[in-house]
């Protein structure tokens, strides 16, 4: 096993966590209707549900928060935030939002009409749902290698450029109000997208007059992977790589809860002032005035500082090797780890790990629940519970391309011994996988069912 790059920080504030007994966890999960989203956080020992908003902020971020200017309009904190976004991402215009999905809602709500299509390498659950809610169609066009969890390639998050162009010709550019790419590709195991692929995706969209937006949540991790895996960028700084990635796009939606290392926040980055003013009308109704957009001034301060910390190469080196280490630990425990490991999470192919459970019985969710009972570790299914649905025409079930279980790592929160503990729990569980049963849904809402669904062991 490789030794991870040392944590480039020391701990100043601690938050106690407490272990429950196995019998308690069985009861807790039962009263949560077998859905880990409904389990109280204090009953979780190691929480790898998400890397979103679960980050530990730095002393500099906390002290910046004291400088928060809470003015309704034109706050100093907004100007600092605007300057940081312009400096790091290169977008001259920015609209703050309370988190990423609000940025998506405002942008799609302005540009997308019912019956239209929005392509992406692969949409995440909220972008998909925000588009579907309008009555438009989210379309996933990731490279086919993304679906092979065993093949080790550098940029499995890429857009399939041939399919993208064929798709535009098939439905007509006039029916595609905007196109996207997600970096890193969260629904495709957190895999990065290459610089060439971002550039060519932009070129294709622009050839057909389609505005190009980047879903930028984990842009710094994507830039780190480009630096590591593409010789041409080995000598460039992360800042330079980030600026080049965004130079190909007309704008971005960002959840600052990821690579800006904060607990809440998001934004829309834009080049076009006219579009900014169109989106602003919606923003003022739903989020707040254009210089705070659903955030406090202190939150804007924390994002402005966090954006710089997120592109620090020592931090990114630690981040990638810490995640890779968890991948090695889980593989040693006998789980089918998706290759290569992503930046923010390790994804386990639950379909391969639990071959006796069919997609209709959600092997990812079954494995997640078993891990919770075994050791109080919370993970999240990214498979057919999240992305499966019934075909609207035939009523037949449609399953996700892979039944993945994601171990997402909050930034700067857990130490290597926490990861070793997760490995120990996984190893214990893997001794007797036959006893893990599948799950069936007893109740589900119409959209984003995984958050609220109730399930029963088969
Ligand atoms: N886009 C991607 C690729 C995401 O991963 C997320 C959130 C969003 C958009 C929405 O951002 O949560 O701030 O509204 N992903 C989290 C996760 C929730 O667990 O992966 P948000």
mmCIF file with all atom_site columns, C-alpha atoms and ligand atoms in Angstrom, residues 49-52 98-102 104 122-127 182-187 215-218 253-258 265-266 344 347 380 382 406 408 451, ligand 1:
data_model
loop_
_atom_site.group_PDB
_atom_site.id
_atom_site.type_symbol
_atom_site.label_atom_id
_atom_site.label_alt_id
_atom_site.label_comp_id
_atom_site.label_asym_id
_atom_site.label_entity_id
_atom_site.label_seq_id
_atom_site.pdbx_PDB_ins_code
_atom_site.Cartn_x
_atom_site.Cartn_y
_atom_site.Cartn_z
_atom_site.occupancy
_atom_site.B_iso_or_equiv
_atom_site.pdbx_formal_charge
_atom_site.auth_seq_id
_atom_site.auth_comp_id
_atom_site.auth_asym_id
_atom_site.auth_atom_id
_atom_site.pdbx_PDB_model_num
ATOM   1  C CA  . UNK A 1 49  ? -22.233 9.976  2.806   1.00 0.00 ? 49  UNK A CA  1
ATOM   2  C CA  . UNK A 1 50  ? -20.927 13.035 0.996   1.00 0.00 ? 50  UNK A CA  1
ATOM   3  C CA  . UNK A 1 51  ? -17.994 15.395 0.574   1.00 0.00 ? 51  UNK A CA  1
ATOM   4  C CA  . UNK A 1 52  ? -20.499 18.230 0.123   1.00 0.00 ? 52  UNK A CA  1
ATOM   5  C CA  . UNK A 1 98  ? -27.017 29.254 -1.504  1.00 0.00 ? 98  UNK A CA  1
ATOM   6  C CA  . UNK A 1 99  ? -25.668 26.054 -3.089  1.00 0.00 ? 99  UNK A CA  1
ATOM   7  C CA  . UNK A 1 100 ? -25.038 24.333 -6.415  1.00 0.00 ? 100 UNK A CA  1
ATOM   8  C CA  . UNK A 1 101 ? -28.576 23.177 -7.155  1.00 0.00 ? 101 UNK A CA  1
ATOM   9  C CA  . UNK A 1 102 ? -29.869 26.725 -6.774  1.00 0.00 ? 102 UNK A CA  1
ATOM   10 C CA  . UNK A 1 104 ? -28.594 25.104 -11.649 1.00 0.00 ? 104 UNK A CA  1
ATOM   11 C CA  . UNK A 1 122 ? -23.103 12.659 -16.991 1.00 0.00 ? 122 UNK A CA  1
ATOM   12 C CA  . UNK A 1 123 ? -25.590 14.713 -15.014 1.00 0.00 ? 123 UNK A CA  1
ATOM   13 C CA  . UNK A 1 124 ? -25.616 14.480 -11.250 1.00 0.00 ? 124 UNK A CA  1
ATOM   14 C CA  . UNK A 1 125 ? -28.934 13.848 -9.504  1.00 0.00 ? 125 UNK A CA  1
ATOM   15 C CA  . UNK A 1 126 ? -29.763 17.513 -8.895  1.00 0.00 ? 126 UNK A CA  1
ATOM   16 C CA  . UNK A 1 127 ? -28.898 18.740 -12.403 1.00 0.00 ? 127 UNK A CA  1
ATOM   17 C CA  . UNK A 1 182 ? -19.182 17.974 -15.234 1.00 0.00 ? 182 UNK A CA  1
ATOM   18 C CA  . UNK A 1 183 ? -15.685 18.073 -13.719 1.00 0.00 ? 183 UNK A CA  1
ATOM   19 C CA  . UNK A 1 184 ? -14.909 15.732 -12.093 1.00 0.00 ? 184 UNK A CA  1
ATOM   20 C CA  . UNK A 1 185 ? -17.655 13.406 -13.248 1.00 0.00 ? 185 UNK A CA  1
ATOM   21 C CA  . UNK A 1 186 ? -19.355 12.567 -9.956  1.00 0.00 ? 186 UNK A CA  1
ATOM   22 C CA  . UNK A 1 187 ? -21.934 10.119 -11.360 1.00 0.00 ? 187 UNK A CA  1
ATOM   23 C CA  . UNK A 1 215 ? -20.608 21.950 -13.671 1.00 0.00 ? 215 UNK A CA  1
ATOM   24 C CA  . UNK A 1 216 ? -17.552 22.986 -11.696 1.00 0.00 ? 216 UNK A CA  1
ATOM   25 C CA  . UNK A 1 217 ? -18.026 21.469 -8.207  1.00 0.00 ? 217 UNK A CA  1
ATOM   26 C CA  . UNK A 1 218 ? -14.710 19.603 -8.136  1.00 0.00 ? 218 UNK A CA  1
ATOM   27 C CA  . UNK A 1 253 ? -22.473 26.387 -12.022 1.00 0.00 ? 253 UNK A CA  1
ATOM   28 C CA  . UNK A 1 254 ? -20.616 25.754 -8.804  1.00 0.00 ? 254 UNK A CA  1
ATOM   29 C CA  . UNK A 1 255 ? -21.345 24.134 -5.488  1.00 0.00 ? 255 UNK A CA  1
ATOM   30 C CA  . UNK A 1 256 ? -18.818 25.814 -3.202  1.00 0.00 ? 256 UNK A CA  1
ATOM   31 C CA  . UNK A 1 257 ? -19.587 23.014 -0.720  1.00 0.00 ? 257 UNK A CA  1
ATOM   32 C CA  . UNK A 1 258 ? -17.028 20.931 -2.591  1.00 0.00 ? 258 UNK A CA  1
ATOM   33 C CA  . UNK A 1 265 ? -22.535 28.259 -0.853  1.00 0.00 ? 265 UNK A CA  1
ATOM   34 C CA  . UNK A 1 266 ? -22.572 28.218 -4.611  1.00 0.00 ? 266 UNK A CA  1
ATOM   35 C CA  . UNK A 1 344 ? -13.328 13.070 -3.677  1.00 0.00 ? 344 UNK A CA  1
ATOM   36 C CA  . UNK A 1 347 ? -16.501 4.017  -5.633  1.00 0.00 ? 347 UNK A CA  1
ATOM   37 C CA  . UNK A 1 380 ? -24.133 6.431  -0.426  1.00 0.00 ? 380 UNK A CA  1
ATOM   38 C CA  . UNK A 1 382 ? -24.910 5.804  -6.772  1.00 0.00 ? 382 UNK A CA  1
ATOM   39 C CA  . UNK A 1 406 ? -19.584 5.778  -2.996  1.00 0.00 ? 406 UNK A CA  1
ATOM   40 C CA  . UNK A 1 408 ? -17.057 10.192 -0.204  1.00 0.00 ? 408 UNK A CA  1
ATOM   41 C CA  . UNK A 1 451 ? -33.316 10.769 -0.571  1.00 0.00 ? 451 UNK A CA  1
HETATM 42 N N1  . LIG B 2 .   ? -23.282 18.936 -9.467  1.00 0.00 ? 1   LIG B N1  1
HETATM 43 C C1  . LIG B 2 .   ? -22.541 17.923 -8.997  1.00 0.00 ? 1   LIG B C1  1
HETATM 44 C C2  . LIG B 2 .   ? -21.593 17.221 -9.910  1.00 0.00 ? 1   LIG B C2  1
HETATM 45 C C3  . LIG B 2 .   ? -22.656 17.531 -7.651  1.00 0.00 ? 1   LIG B C3  1
HETATM 46 O O1  . LIG B 2 .   ? -21.909 16.533 -7.202  1.00 0.00 ? 1   LIG B O1  1
HETATM 47 C C4  . LIG B 2 .   ? -23.561 18.223 -6.818  1.00 0.00 ? 1   LIG B C4  1
HETATM 48 C C5  . LIG B 2 .   ? -23.748 17.835 -5.428  1.00 0.00 ? 1   LIG B C5  1
HETATM 49 C C6  . LIG B 2 .   ? -24.296 19.289 -7.347  1.00 0.00 ? 1   LIG B C6  1
HETATM 50 C C7  . LIG B 2 .   ? -24.127 19.610 -8.677  1.00 0.00 ? 1   LIG B C7  1
HETATM 51 C C8  . LIG B 2 .   ? -25.260 20.095 -6.517  1.00 0.00 ? 1   LIG B C8  1
HETATM 52 O O2  . LIG B 2 .   ? -24.633 20.880 -5.575  1.00 0.00 ? 1   LIG B O2  1
HETATM 53 O O3  . LIG B 2 .   ? -25.349 19.981 -3.339  1.00 0.00 ? 1   LIG B O3  1
HETATM 54 O O4  . LIG B 2 .   ? -24.464 22.307 -3.570  1.00 0.00 ? 1   LIG B O4  1
HETATM 55 O O5  . LIG B 2 .   ? -26.689 21.728 -4.440  1.00 0.00 ? 1   LIG B O5  1
HETATM 56 N N2  . LIG B 2 .   ? -23.357 16.745 -4.972  1.00 0.00 ? 1   LIG B N2  1
HETATM 57 C C9  . LIG B 2 .   ? -23.400 16.297 -3.597  1.00 0.00 ? 1   LIG B C9  1
HETATM 58 C C10 . LIG B 2 .   ? -22.875 14.895 -3.529  1.00 0.00 ? 1   LIG B C10 1
HETATM 59 C C11 . LIG B 2 .   ? -24.702 16.495 -2.908  1.00 0.00 ? 1   LIG B C11 1
HETATM 60 O O6  . LIG B 2 .   ? -23.067 14.227 -2.501  1.00 0.00 ? 1   LIG B O6  1
HETATM 61 O O7  . LIG B 2 .   ? -22.232 14.450 -4.466  1.00 0.00 ? 1   LIG B O7  1
HETATM 62 P P1  . LIG B 2 .   ? -25.315 21.232 -4.164  1.00 0.00 ? 1   LIG B P1  1
#
